[in-house]
Coordinates of N, CA and C and ligand atoms in Angstrom, one line a residue:
X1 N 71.8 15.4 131.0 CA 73.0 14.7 131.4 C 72.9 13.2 131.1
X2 N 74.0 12.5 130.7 CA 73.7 11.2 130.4 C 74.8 10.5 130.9
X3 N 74.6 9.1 130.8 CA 75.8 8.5 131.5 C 75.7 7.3 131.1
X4 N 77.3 6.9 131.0 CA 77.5 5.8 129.8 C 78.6 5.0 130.1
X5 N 78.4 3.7 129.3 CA 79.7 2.6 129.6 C 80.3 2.7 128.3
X6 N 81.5 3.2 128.2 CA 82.2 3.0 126.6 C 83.6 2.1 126.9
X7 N 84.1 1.7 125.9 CA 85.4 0.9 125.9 C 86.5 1.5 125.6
X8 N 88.0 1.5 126.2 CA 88.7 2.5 126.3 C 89.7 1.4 125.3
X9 N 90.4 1.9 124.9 CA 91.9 1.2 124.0 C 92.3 -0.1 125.2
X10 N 92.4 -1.0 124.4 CA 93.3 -1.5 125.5 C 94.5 -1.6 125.8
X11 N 95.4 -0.7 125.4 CA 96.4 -0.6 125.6 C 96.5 0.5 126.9
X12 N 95.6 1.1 126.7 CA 95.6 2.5 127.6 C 95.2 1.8 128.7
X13 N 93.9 0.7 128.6 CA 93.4 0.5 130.2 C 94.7 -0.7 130.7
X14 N 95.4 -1.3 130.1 CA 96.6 -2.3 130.4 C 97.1 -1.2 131.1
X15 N 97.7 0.0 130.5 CA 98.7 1.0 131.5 C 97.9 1.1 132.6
X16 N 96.9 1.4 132.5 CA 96.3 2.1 133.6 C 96.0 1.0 134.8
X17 N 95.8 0.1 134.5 CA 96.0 -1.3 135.0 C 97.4 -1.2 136.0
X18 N 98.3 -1.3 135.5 CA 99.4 -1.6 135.8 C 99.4 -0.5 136.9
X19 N 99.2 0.6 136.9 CA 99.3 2.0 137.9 C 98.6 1.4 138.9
X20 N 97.7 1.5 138.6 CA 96.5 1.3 139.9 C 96.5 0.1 141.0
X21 N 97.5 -0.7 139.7 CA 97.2 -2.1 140.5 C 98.2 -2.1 141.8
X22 N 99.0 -0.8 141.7 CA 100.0 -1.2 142.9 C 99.5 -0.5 144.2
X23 N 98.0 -0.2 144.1 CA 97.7 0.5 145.4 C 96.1 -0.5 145.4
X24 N 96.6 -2.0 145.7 CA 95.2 -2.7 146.1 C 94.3 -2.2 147.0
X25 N 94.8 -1.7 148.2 CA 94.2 -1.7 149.5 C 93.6 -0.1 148.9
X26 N 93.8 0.7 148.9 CA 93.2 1.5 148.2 C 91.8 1.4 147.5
X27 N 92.2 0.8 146.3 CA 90.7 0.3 145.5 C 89.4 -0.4 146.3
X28 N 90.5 -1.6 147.1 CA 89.0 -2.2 147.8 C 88.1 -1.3 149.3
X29 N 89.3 -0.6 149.3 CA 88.8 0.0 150.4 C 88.3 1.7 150.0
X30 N 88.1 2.0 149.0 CA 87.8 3.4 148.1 C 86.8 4.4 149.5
X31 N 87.3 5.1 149.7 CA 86.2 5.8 151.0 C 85.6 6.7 150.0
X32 N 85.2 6.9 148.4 CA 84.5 8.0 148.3 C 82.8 6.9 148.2
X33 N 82.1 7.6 149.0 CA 80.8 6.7 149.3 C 79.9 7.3 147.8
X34 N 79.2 6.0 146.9 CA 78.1 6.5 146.0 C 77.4 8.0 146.7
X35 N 76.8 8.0 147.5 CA 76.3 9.2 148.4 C 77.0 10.9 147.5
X36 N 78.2 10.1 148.0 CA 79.2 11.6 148.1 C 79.6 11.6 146.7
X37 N 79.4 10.7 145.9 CA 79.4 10.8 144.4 C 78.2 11.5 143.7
X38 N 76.8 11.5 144.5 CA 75.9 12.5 143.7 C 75.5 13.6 143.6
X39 N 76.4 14.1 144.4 CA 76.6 15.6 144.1 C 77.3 15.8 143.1
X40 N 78.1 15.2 142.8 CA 79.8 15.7 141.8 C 78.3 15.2 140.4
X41 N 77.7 13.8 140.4 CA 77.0 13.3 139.2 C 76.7 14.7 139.0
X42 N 75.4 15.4 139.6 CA 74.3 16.3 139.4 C 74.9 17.5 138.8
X43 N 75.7 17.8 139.1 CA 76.6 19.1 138.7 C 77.8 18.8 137.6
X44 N 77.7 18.2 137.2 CA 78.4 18.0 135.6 C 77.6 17.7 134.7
X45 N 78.1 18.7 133.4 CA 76.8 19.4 132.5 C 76.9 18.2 131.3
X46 N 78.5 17.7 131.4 CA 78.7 16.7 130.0 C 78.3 15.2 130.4
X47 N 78.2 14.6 129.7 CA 78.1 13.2 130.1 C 79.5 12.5 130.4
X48 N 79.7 11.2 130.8 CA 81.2 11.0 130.9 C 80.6 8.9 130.6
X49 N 81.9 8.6 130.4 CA 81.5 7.2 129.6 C 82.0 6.6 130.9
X50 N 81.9 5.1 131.2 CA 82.1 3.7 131.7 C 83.1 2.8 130.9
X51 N 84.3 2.2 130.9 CA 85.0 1.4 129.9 C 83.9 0.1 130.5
X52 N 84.2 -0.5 128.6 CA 84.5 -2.1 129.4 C 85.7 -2.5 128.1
X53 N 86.3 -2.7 129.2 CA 87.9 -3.6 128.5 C 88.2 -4.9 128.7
X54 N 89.3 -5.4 128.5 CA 89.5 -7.0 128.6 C 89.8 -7.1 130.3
X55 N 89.7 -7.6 130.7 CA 89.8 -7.7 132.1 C 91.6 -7.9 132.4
X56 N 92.1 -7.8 133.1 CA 93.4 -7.3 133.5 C 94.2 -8.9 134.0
X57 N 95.0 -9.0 133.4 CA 95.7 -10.2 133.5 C 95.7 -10.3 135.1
X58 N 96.4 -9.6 135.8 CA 97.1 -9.2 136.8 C 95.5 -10.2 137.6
X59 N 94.4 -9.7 137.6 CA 92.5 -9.7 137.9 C 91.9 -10.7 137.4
X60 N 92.4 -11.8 136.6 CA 91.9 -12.9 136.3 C 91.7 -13.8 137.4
X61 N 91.0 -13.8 137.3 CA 90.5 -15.6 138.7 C 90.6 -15.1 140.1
X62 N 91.2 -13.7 140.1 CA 90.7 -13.1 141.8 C 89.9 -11.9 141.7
X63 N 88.6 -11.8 141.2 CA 87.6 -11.2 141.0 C 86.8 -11.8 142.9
X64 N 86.5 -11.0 143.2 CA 85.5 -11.5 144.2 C 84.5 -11.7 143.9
X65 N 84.0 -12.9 144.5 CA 82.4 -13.3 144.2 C 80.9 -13.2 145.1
X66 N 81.2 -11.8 145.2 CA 80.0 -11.3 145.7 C 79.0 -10.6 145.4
X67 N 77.7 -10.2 146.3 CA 76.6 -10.2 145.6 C 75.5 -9.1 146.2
X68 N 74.9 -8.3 145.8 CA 74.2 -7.7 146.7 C 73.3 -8.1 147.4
X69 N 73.1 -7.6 148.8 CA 72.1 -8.0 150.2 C 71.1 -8.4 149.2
X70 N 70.1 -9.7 150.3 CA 69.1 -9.8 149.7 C 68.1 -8.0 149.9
X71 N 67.3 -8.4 149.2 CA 66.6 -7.0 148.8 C 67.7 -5.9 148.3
X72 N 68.8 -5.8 147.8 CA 69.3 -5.0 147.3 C 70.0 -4.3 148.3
X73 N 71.1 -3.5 147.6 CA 71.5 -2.0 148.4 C 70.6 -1.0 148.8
X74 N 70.5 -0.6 150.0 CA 69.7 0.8 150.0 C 70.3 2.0 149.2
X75 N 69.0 2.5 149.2 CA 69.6 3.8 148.0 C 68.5 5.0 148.9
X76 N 68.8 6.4 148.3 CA 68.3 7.8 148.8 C 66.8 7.7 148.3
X77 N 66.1 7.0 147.3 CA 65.1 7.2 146.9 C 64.6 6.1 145.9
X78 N 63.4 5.9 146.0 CA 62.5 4.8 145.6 C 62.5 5.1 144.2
X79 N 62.9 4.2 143.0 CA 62.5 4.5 141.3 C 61.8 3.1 140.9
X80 N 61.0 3.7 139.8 CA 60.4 2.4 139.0 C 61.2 2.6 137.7
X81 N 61.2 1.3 137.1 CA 61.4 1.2 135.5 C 60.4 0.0 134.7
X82 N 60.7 0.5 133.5 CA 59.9 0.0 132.4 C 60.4 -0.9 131.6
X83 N 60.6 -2.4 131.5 CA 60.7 -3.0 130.5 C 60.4 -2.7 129.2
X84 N 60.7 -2.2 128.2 CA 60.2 -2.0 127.0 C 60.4 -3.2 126.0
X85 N 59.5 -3.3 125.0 CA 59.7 -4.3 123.6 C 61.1 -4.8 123.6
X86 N 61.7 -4.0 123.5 CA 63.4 -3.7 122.7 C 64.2 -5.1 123.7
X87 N 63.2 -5.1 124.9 CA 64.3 -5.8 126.1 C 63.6 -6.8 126.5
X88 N 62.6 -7.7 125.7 CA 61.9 -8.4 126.2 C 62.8 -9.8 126.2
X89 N 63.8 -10.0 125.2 CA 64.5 -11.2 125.5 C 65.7 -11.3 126.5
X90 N 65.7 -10.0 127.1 CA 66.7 -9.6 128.4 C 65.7 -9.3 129.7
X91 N 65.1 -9.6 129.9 CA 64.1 -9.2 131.1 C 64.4 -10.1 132.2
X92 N 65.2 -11.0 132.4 CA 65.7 -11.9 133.0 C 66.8 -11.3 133.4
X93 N 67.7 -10.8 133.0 CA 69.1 -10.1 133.3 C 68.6 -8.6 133.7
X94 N 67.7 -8.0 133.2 CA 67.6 -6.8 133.7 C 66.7 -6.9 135.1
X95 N 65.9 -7.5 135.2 CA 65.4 -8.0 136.8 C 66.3 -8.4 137.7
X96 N 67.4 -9.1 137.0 CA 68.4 -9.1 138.4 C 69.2 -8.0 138.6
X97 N 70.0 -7.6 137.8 CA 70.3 -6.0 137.7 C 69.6 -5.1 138.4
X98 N 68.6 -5.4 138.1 CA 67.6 -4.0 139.1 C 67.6 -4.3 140.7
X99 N 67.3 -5.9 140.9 CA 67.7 -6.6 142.3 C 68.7 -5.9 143.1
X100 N 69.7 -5.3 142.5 CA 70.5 -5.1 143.4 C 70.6 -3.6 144.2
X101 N 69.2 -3.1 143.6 CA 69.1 -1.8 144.4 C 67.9 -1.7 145.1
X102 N 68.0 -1.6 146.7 CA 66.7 -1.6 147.5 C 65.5 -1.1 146.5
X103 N 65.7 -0.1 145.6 CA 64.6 1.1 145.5 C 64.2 0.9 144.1
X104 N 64.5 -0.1 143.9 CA 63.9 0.0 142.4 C 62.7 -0.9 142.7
X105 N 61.5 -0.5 141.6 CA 60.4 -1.6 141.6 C 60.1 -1.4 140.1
X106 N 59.4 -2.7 139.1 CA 59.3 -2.4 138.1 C 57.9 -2.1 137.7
X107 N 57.7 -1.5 137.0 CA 56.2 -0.7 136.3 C 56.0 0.7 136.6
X108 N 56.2 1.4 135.2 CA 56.1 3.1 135.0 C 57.3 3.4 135.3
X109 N 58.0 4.5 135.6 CA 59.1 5.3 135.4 C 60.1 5.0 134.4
X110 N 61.4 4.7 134.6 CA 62.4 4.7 133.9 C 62.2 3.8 132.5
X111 N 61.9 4.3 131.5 CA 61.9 3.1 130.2 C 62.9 2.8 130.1
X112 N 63.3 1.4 129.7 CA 64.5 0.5 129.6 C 64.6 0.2 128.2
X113 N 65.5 0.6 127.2 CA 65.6 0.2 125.8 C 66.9 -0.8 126.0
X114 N 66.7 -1.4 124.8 CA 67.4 -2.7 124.3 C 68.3 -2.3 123.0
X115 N 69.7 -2.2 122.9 CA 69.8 -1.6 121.2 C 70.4 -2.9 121.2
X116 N 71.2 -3.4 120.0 CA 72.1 -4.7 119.6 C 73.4 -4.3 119.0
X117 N 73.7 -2.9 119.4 CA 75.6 -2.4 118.7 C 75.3 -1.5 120.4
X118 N 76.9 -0.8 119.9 CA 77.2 0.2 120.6 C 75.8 1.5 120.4
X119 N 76.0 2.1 121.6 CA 75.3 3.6 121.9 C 76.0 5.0 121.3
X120 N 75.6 5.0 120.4 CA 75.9 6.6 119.7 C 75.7 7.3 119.8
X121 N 74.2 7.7 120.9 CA 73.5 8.7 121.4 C 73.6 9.1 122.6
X122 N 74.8 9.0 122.9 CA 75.3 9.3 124.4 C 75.9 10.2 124.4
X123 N 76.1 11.2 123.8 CA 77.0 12.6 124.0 C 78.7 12.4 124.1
X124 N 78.8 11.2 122.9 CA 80.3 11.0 123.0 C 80.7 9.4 123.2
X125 N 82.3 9.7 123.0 CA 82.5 8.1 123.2 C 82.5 7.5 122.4
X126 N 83.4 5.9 122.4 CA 83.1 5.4 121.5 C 83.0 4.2 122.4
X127 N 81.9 3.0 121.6 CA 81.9 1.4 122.2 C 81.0 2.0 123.6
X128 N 80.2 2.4 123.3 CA 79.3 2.8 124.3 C 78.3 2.1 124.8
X129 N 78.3 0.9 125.9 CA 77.3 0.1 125.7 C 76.4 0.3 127.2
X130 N 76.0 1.0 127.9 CA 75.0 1.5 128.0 C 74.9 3.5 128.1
X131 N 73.7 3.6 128.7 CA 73.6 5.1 128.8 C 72.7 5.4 129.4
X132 N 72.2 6.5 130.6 CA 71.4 6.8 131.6 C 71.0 8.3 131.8
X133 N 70.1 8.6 130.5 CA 70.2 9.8 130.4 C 69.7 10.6 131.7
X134 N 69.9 11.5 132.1 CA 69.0 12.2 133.3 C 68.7 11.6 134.4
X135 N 69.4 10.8 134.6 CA 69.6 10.0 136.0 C 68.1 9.7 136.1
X136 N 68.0 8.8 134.7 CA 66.7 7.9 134.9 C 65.6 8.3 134.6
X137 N 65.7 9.3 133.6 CA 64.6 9.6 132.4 C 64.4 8.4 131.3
X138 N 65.7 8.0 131.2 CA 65.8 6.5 130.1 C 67.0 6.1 130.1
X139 N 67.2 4.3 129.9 CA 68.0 4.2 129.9 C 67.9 3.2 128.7
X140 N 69.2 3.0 128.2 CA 69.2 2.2 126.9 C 71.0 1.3 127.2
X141 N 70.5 0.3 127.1 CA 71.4 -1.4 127.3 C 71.9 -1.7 125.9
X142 N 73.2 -1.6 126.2 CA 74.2 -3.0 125.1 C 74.0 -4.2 125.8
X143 N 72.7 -5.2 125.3 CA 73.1 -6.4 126.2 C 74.0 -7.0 125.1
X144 N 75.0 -7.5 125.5 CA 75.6 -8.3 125.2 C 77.3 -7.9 124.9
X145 N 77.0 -6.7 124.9 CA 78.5 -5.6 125.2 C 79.4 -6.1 126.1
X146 N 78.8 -6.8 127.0 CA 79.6 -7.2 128.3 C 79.4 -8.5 128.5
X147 N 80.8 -9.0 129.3 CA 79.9 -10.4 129.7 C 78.8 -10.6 130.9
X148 N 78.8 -9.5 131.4 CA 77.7 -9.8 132.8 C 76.7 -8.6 132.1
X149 N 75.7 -9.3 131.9 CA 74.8 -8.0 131.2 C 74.1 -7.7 132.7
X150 N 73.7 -8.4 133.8 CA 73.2 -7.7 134.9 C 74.0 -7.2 135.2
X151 N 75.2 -7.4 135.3 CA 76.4 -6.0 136.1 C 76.0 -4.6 135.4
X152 N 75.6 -4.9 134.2 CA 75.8 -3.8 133.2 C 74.7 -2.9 133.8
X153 N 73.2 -3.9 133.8 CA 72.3 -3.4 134.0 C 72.2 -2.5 135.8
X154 N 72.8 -3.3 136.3 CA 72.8 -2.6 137.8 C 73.8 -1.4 137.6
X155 N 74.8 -1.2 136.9 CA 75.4 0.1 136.6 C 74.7 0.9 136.0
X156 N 73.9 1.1 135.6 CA 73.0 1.6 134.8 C 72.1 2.3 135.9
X157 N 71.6 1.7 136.3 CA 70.3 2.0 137.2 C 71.2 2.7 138.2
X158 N 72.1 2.4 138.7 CA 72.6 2.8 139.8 C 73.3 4.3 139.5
X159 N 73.2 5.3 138.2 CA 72.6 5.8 137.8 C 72.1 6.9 137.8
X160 N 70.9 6.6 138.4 CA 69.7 7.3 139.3 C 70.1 7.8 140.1
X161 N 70.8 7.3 141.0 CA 71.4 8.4 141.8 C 72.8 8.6 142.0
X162 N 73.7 7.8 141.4 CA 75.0 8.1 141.4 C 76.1 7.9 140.5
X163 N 77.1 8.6 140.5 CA 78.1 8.7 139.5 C 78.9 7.5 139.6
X164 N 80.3 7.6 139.1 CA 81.5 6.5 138.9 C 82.2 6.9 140.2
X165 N 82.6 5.6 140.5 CA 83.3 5.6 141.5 C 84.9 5.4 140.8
X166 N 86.1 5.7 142.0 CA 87.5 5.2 141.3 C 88.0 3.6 141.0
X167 N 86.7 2.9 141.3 CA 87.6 1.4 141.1 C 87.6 1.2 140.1
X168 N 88.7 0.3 139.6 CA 89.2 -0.1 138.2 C 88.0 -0.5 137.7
X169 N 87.4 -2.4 138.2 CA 86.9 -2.7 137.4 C 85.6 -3.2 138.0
X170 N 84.3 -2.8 137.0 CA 82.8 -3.3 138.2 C 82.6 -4.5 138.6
X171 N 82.3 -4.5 139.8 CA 82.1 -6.4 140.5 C 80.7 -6.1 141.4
X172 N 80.3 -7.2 141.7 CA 79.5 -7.2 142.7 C 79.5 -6.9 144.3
X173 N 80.8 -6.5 144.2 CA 81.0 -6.3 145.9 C 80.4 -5.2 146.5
X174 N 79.9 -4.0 145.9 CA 79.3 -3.3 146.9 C 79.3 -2.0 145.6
X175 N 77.7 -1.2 146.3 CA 77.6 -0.2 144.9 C 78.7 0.8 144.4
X176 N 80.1 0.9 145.7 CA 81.4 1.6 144.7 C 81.5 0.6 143.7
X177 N 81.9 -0.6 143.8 CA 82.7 -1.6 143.1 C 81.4 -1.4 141.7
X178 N 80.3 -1.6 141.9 CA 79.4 -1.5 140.8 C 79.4 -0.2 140.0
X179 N 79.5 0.8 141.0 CA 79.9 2.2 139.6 C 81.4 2.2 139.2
X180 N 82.0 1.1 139.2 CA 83.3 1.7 138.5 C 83.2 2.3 137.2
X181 N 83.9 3.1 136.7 CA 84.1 3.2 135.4 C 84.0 2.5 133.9
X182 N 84.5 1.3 134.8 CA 85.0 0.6 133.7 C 84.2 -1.0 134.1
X183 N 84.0 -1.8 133.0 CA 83.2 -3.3 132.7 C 84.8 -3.8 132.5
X184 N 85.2 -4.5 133.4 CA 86.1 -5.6 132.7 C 85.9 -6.8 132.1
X185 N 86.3 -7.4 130.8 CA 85.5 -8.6 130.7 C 86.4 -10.1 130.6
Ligands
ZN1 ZN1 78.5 4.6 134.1

């Protein structure tokens, strides 16, 4: 199973934009908990992609600006990851990215690759800029795909134990808002 951030048309995420946006209180208030998202992850055999699109006119300049607890969100279970070669000039963005999850520590487990285009080895998709295969067998980073490459990176990791949540677009407000589907940029 793998799990991936790709980029959708933008014309398609404008529509979809426009739908969504008329049920705010909804989005910020999403009751389906990461938790109750890793069941649904575990049990789907395909992988499914992450957009990142242009960020939504409507969502310009009222993005919230928040951040996760110091020490991170708690999560079900403790992971390590691996800096590899590939990501040595992102090790700064991917250390904070990982920050945001109680349970990560870095050295041994999850190798972290670095590519410089989209991800083609994601089981689909197109503009694929990260991927998480096996909920943290490996993961491999578009930095630069996005403009928050730690957002990217904490969606990534986050992962490990959980699927996409329904919010539009990923922010720092809390690990739904971080598994959205979609990177707006
Ligand atoms: Zn994803």
């Amino acid at each position: 199973m793998a799990r991936k951030l790709l980029m959708l048309s933008g014309l398609a995420s404008v529509v979809l934009a426009v739908v969504t946006y008329a049920a705010p209180v909804s989005l910020a208030g999403a009751s389906v908990s990461p938790a109750q998202e890793t069941t649904t992850a575990q049990s789907a055999s395909a992988p499914h992609g992450t957009s990142v699109v242009p960020m939504p006119a409507d969502l310009k300049g009222k993005a919230k600006v928040l951040a996760p607890p110091p020490g991170g969100w708690s999560v079900p279970s403790q992971r390590n990851y691996t800096i590899t070669a590939s990501c040595q000039s992102h090790a700064a963005a991917i250390r904070q990215g990982a920050a945001a999850w109680q349970g990560l520590r870095e050295g041994g487990g999850t190798p972290i690759e670095c590519r410089n285009g989209y991800i083609t080895d994601c089981g689909g998709g197109s503009n694929v800029v990260g991927c998480n295969w096996g909920a943290g067998q490996r993961i491999a980073l578009y930095m630069g795909g996005v403009n928050d490459d730690a957002l990217l990176v904490a969606h990534e990791f986050g992962h490990n134990w959980y699927g996409h949540s329904t919010v539009r677009c990923a922010a720092w407000d809390s690990p739904t808002t971080v598994m959205s589907p979609t990177i707006c940029n």
